[in-house]
PDB file of C-alpha atoms in Angstrom:
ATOM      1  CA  UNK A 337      37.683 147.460 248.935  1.00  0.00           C
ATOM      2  CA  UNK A 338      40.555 149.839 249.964  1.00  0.00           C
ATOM      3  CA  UNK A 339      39.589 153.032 251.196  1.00  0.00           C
ATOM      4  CA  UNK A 340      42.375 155.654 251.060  1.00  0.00           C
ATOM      5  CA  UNK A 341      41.542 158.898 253.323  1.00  0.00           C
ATOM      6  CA  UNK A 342      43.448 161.835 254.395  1.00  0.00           C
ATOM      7  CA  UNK A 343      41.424 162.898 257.534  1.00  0.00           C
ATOM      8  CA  UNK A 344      38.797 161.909 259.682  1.00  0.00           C
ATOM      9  CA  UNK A 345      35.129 162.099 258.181  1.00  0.00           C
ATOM     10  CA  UNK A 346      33.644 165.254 258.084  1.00  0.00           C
ATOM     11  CA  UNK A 347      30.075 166.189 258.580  1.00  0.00           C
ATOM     12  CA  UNK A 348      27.826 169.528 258.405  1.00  0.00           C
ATOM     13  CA  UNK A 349      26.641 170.618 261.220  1.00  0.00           C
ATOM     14  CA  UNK A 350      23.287 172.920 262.122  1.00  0.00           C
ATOM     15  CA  UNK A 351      24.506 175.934 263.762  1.00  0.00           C
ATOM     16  CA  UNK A 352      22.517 178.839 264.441  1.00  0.00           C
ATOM     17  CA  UNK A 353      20.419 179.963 261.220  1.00  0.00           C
ATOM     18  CA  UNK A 354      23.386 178.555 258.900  1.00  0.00           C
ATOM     19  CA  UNK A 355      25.098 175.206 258.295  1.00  0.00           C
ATOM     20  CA  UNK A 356      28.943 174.331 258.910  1.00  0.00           C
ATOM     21  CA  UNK A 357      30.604 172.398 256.528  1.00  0.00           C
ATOM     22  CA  UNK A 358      27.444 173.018 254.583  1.00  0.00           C
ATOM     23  CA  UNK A 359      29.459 172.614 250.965  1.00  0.00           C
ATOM     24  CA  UNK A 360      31.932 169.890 252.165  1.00  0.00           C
ATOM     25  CA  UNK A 361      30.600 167.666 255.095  1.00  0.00           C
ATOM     26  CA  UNK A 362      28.604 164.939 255.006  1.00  0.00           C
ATOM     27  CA  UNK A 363      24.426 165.255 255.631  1.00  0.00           C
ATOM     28  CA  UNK A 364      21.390 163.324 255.980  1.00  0.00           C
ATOM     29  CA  UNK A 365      20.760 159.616 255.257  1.00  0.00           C
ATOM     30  CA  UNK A 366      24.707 159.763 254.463  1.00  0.00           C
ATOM     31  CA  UNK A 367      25.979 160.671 257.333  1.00  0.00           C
ATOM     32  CA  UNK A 368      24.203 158.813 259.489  1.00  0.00           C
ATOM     33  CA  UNK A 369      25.733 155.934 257.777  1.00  0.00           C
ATOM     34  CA  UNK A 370      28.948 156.919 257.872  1.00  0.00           C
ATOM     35  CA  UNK A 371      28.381 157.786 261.830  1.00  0.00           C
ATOM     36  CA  UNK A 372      27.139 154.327 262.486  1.00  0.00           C
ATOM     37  CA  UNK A 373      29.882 152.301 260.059  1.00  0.00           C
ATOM     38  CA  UNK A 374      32.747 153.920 259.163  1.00  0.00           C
ATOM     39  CA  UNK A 375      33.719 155.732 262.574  1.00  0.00           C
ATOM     40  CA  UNK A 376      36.848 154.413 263.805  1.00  0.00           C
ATOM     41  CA  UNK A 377      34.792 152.877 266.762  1.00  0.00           C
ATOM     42  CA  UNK A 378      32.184 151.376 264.466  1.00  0.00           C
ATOM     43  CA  UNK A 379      34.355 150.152 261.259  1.00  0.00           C
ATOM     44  CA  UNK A 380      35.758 147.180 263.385  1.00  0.00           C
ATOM     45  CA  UNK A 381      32.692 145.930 264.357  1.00  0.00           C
ATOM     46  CA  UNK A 382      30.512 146.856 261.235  1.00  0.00           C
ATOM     47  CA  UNK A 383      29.263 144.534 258.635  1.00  0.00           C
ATOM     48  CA  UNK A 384      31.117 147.102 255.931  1.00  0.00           C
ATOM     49  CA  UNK A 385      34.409 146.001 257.568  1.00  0.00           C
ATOM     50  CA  UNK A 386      33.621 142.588 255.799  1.00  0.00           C
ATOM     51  CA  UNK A 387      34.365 144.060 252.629  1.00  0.00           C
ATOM     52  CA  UNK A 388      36.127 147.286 253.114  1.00  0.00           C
ATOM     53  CA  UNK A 389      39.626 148.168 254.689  1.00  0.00           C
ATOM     54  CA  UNK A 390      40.462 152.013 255.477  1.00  0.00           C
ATOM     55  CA  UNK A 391      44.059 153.242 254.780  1.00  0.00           C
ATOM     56  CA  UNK A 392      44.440 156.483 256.611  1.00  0.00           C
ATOM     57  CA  UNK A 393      46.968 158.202 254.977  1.00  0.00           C
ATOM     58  CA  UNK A 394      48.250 161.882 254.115  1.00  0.00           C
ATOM     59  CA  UNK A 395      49.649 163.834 251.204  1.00  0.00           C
ATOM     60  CA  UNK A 396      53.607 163.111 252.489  1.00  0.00           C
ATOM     61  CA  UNK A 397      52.535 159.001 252.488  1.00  0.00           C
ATOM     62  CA  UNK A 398      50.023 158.817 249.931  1.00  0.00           C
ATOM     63  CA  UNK A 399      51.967 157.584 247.603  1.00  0.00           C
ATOM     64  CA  UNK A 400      53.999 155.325 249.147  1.00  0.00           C
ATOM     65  CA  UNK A 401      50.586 153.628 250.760  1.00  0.00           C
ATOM     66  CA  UNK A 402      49.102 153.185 247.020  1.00  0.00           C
ATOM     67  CA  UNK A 403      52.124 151.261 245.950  1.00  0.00           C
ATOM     68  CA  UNK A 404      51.635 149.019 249.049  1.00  0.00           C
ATOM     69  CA  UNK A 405      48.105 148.338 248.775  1.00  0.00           C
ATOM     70  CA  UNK A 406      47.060 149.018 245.049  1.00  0.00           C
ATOM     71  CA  UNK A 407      49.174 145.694 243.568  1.00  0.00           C
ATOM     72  CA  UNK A 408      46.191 143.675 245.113  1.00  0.00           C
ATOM     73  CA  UNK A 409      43.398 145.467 243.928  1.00  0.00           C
ATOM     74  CA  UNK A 410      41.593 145.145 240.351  1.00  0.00           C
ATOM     75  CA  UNK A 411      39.594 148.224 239.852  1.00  0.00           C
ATOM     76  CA  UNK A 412      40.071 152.059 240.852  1.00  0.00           C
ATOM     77  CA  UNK A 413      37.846 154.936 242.152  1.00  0.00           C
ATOM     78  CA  UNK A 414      38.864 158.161 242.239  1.00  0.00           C
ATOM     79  CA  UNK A 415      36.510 160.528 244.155  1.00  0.00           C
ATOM     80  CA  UNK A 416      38.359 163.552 245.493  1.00  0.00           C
ATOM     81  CA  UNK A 417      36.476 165.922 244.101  1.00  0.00           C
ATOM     82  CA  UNK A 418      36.685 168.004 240.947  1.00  0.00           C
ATOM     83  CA  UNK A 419      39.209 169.633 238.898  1.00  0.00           C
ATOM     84  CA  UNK A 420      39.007 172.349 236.761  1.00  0.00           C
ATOM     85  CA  UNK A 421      40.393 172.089 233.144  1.00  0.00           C
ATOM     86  CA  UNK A 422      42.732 175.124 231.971  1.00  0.00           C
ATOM     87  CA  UNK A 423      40.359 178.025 230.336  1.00  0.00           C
ATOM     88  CA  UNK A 424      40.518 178.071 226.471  1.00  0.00           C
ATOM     89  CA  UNK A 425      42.270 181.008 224.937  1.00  0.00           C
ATOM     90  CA  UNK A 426      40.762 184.201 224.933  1.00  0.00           C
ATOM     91  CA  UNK A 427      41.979 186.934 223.287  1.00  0.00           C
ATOM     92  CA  UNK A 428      40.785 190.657 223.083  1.00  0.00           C
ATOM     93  CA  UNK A 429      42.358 193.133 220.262  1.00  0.00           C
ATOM     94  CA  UNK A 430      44.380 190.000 218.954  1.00  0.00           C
ATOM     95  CA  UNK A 431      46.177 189.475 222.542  1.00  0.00           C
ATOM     96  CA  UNK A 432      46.072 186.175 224.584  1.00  0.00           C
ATOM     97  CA  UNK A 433      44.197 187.611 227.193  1.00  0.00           C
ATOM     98  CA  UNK A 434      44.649 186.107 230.758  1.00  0.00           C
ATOM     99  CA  UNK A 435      41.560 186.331 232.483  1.00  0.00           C
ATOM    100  CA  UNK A 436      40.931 185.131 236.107  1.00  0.00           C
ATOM    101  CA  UNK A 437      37.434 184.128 237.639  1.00  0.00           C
ATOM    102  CA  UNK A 438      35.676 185.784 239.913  1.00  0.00           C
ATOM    103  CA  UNK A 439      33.883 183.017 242.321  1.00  0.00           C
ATOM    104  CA  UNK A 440      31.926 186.100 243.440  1.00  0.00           C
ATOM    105  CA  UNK A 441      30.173 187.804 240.752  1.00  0.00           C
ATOM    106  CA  UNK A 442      30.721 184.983 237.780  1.00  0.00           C
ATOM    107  CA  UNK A 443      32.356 187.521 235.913  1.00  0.00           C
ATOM    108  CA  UNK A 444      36.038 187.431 235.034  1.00  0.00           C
ATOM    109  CA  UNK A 445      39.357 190.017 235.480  1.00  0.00           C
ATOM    110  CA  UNK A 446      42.337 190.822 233.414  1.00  0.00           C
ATOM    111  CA  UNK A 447      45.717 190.714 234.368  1.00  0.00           C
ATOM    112  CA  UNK A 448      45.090 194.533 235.702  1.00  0.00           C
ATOM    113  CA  UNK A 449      42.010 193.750 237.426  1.00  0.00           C
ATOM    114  CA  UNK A 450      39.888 195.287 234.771  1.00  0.00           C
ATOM    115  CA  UNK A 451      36.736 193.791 234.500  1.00  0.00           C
ATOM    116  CA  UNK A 452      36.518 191.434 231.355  1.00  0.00           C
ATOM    117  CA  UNK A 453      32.643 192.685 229.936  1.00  0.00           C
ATOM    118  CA  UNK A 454      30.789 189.734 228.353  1.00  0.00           C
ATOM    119  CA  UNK A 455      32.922 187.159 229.617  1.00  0.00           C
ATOM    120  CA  UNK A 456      31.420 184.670 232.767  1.00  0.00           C
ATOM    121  CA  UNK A 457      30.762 181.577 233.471  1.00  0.00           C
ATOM    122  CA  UNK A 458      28.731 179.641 236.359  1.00  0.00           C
ATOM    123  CA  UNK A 459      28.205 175.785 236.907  1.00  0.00           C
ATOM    124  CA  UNK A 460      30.868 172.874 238.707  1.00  0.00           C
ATOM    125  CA  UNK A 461      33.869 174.505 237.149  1.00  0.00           C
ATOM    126  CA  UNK A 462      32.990 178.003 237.752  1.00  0.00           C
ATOM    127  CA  UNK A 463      31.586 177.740 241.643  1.00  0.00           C
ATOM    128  CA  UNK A 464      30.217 180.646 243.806  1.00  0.00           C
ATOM    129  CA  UNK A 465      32.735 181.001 246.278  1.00  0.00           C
ATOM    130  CA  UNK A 466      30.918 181.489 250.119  1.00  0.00           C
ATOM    131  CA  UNK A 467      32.442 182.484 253.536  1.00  0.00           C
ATOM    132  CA  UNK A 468      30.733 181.047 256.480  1.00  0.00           C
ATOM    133  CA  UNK A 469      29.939 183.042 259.525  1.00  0.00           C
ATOM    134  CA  UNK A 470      33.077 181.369 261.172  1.00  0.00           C
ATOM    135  CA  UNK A 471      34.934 182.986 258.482  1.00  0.00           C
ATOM    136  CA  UNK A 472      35.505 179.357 256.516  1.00  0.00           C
ATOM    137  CA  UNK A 473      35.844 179.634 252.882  1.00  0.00           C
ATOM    138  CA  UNK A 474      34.184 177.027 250.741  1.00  0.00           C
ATOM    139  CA  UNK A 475      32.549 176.601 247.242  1.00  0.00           C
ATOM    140  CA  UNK A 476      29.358 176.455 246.839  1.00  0.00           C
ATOM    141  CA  UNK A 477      27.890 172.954 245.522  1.00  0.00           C
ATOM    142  CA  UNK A 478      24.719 171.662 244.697  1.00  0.00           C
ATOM    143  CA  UNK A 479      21.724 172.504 242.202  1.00  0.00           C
ATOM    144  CA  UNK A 480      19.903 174.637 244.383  1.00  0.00           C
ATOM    145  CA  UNK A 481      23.035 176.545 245.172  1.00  0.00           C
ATOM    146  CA  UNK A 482      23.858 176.897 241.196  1.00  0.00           C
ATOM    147  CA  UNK A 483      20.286 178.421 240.713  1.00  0.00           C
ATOM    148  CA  UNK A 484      20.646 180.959 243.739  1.00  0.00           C
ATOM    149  CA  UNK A 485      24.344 182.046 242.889  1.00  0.00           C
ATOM    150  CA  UNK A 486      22.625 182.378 238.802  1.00  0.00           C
ATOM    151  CA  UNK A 487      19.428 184.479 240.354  1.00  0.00           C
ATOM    152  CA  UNK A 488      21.903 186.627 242.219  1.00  0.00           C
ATOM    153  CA  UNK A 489      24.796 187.386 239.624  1.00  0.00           C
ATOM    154  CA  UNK A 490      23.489 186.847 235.836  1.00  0.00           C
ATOM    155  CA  UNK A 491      21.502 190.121 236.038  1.00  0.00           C
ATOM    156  CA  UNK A 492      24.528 192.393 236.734  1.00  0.00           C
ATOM    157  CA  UNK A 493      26.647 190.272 233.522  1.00  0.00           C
ATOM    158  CA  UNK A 494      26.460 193.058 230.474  1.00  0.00           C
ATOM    159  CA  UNK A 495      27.527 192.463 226.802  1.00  0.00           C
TER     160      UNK A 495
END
């Protein structure tokens, strides 16, 4: 196995009454996994270095680094996250309307910054968007998450 990474692991960490990296680090049984095999210290001697190989790498040498290492390989994963699909059309008064999300109320805006009544969305493609004490912007992931971001927003969403 080929493991292409851009940066170092990264792992939540308990700070005082909040979590950092809470959305995008690594926790638990995971990380303590990751801290004892695939640190740079701890890969070499692992067993996991028996069957997989990292390929640091960044944006600039990406792809150069895939067309190195990928001829050898039979299967692909591709975990980087998610990506949101383009929003269907909407129109209002038979005018595309181009609405933008709001990661803080579920709700979305027009081009003016008019609120768009009876239009939201919540769930992977439509995340709560959460600023850490730190001042670190991240979005919100997880089911418990989802059903606290719903609990706080859906009763201000009107028809």
């Amino acid at each position: 196995m080929k493991w292409f990474t851009r940066h170092p692991l990264r792992y939540a960490e308990e700070r005082d009454g909040w979590i950092f990296r809470d959305n995008t680090g690594l926790k638990g049984d995971v990380a303590v996994w990751a801290k004892e095999n695939l640190e740079e210290d701890k890969l070499p001697i692992s067993d996991v270095s028996k069957y997989l190989e990292k390929v640091a790498t960044t944006r600039e040498q990406e792809q150069s680094d895939y067309k190195h290492h990928l001829p050898v390989c039979t299967h692909v994963i591709q975990a980087i996250g998610f990506t949101q699909n383009e929003i269907p059309v909407v129109e209002r008064g038979g005018k595309k309307l181009d609405a933008k999300y709001d990661n803080l109320t579920g709700g979305f805006m027009d081009s003016e910054g008019k609120e768009v009544r009876g239009l939201y969305a919540a769930g992977i493609a439509w995340p709560e968007r959460v600023t850490d004490p730190e001042g670190n912007v991240e979005y919100a992931v997880g089911l418990w998450k989802f059903m606290s971001y719903l609990t706080r927003v859906v009763k201000d969403w009107k028809a």
